[in-house]
Amino acid sequence: MGRLGWGRHFEGLAARLDGAFGADGLFAHDRLRFVDFVDDVEDLLEEVARQEGGDEEAADDFEEFVLRHYAGDSG
């Protein structure tokens, strides 16, 4: 993100997503529901789109896409 000039948007990202992953790098299902995590990431993407003058709607389908992908529903 830093190479794209977006580093300033992610200064507090680690703190905002703290606890989402364990020390082994795996998602911590026992600490956070995956759907809540995906919703938070979508919110962050929409925030970046607003700050960059982009299209918030482009990030709006992120949650639906990820949940359908991991639920195995391709349609």
Short mmCIF file of C-alpha atoms in Angstrom, two decimals:
data_model
loop_
_atom_site.label_atom_id
_atom_site.label_comp_id
_atom_site.label_asym_id
_atom_site.label_seq_id
_atom_site.Cartn_x
_atom_site.Cartn_y
_atom_site.Cartn_z
CA MET A 1 0.00 0.00 0.00
CA GLY A 2 2.89 2.30 0.68
CA ARG A 3 4.13 1.99 -2.89
CA LEU A 4 0.70 3.06 -4.11
CA GLY A 5 0.79 6.12 -1.89
CA TRP A 6 -1.95 4.73 0.34
CA GLY A 7 0.17 4.08 3.41
CA ARG A 8 -1.31 7.01 5.29
CA HIS A 9 -4.73 5.33 5.16
CA PHE A 10 -3.47 2.26 6.94
CA GLU A 11 -1.50 3.72 9.85
CA GLY A 12 -4.07 2.49 12.37
CA LEU A 13 -5.17 -0.57 10.43
CA ALA A 14 -3.29 -3.08 12.56
CA ALA A 15 -4.82 -1.68 15.74
CA ARG A 16 -8.32 -1.68 14.23
CA LEU A 17 -8.01 -5.32 13.19
CA ASP A 18 -6.10 -6.43 16.30
CA GLY A 19 -7.14 -9.88 17.37
CA ALA A 20 -8.40 -10.99 13.98
CA PHE A 21 -5.41 -13.25 13.40
CA GLY A 22 -3.43 -15.43 15.77
CA ALA A 23 0.34 -15.59 16.06
CA ASP A 24 0.27 -18.41 13.51
CA GLY A 25 -1.37 -16.10 10.94
CA LEU A 26 -4.66 -17.98 10.93
CA PHE A 27 -7.96 -16.21 11.37
CA ALA A 28 -9.02 -16.29 15.04
CA HIS A 29 -12.58 -17.61 14.78
CA ASP A 30 -12.74 -17.98 18.54
CA ARG A 31 -12.21 -14.22 19.01
CA LEU A 32 -14.06 -12.66 16.11
CA ARG A 33 -16.81 -13.78 13.77
CA PHE A 34 -15.61 -13.91 10.18
CA VAL A 35 -18.67 -12.00 8.94
CA ASP A 36 -17.86 -9.16 11.36
CA PHE A 37 -14.25 -9.10 10.16
CA VAL A 38 -15.31 -8.94 6.50
CA ASP A 39 -17.79 -6.16 7.31
CA ASP A 40 -15.01 -4.17 9.03
CA VAL A 41 -12.70 -4.62 6.04
CA GLU A 42 -15.45 -3.44 3.69
CA ASP A 43 -15.93 -0.35 5.86
CA LEU A 44 -12.19 0.35 5.69
CA LEU A 45 -12.19 -0.01 1.90
CA GLU A 46 -15.13 2.36 1.59
CA GLU A 47 -13.31 4.86 3.81
CA VAL A 48 -10.24 4.71 1.57
CA ALA A 49 -12.44 5.18 -1.51
CA ARG A 50 -13.99 8.30 0.05
CA GLN A 51 -10.59 9.74 0.98
CA GLU A 52 -9.18 9.05 -2.47
CA GLY A 53 -12.21 10.46 -4.25
CA GLY A 54 -13.09 7.06 -5.63
CA ASP A 55 -16.29 5.11 -5.91
CA GLU A 56 -17.50 3.80 -2.55
CA GLU A 57 -19.93 1.54 -4.38
CA ALA A 58 -16.97 -0.36 -5.86
CA ALA A 59 -16.06 -1.52 -2.36
CA ASP A 60 -19.66 -2.00 -1.34
CA ASP A 61 -19.91 -5.52 -2.80
CA PHE A 62 -16.72 -6.74 -1.09
CA GLU A 63 -18.56 -8.33 1.85
CA GLU A 64 -21.07 -10.15 -0.34
CA PHE A 65 -18.35 -11.39 -2.70
CA VAL A 66 -16.13 -12.75 0.09
CA LEU A 67 -18.97 -14.41 1.98
CA ARG A 68 -20.32 -16.06 -1.18
CA HIS A 69 -16.81 -17.19 -2.14
CA TYR A 70 -16.08 -18.80 1.21
CA ALA A 71 -19.57 -20.28 1.52
CA GLY A 72 -18.94 -22.02 -1.81
CA ASP A 73 -21.85 -20.26 -3.53
CA SER A 74 -20.69 -19.13 -6.95
CA GLY A 75 -24.07 -17.80 -8.02
#
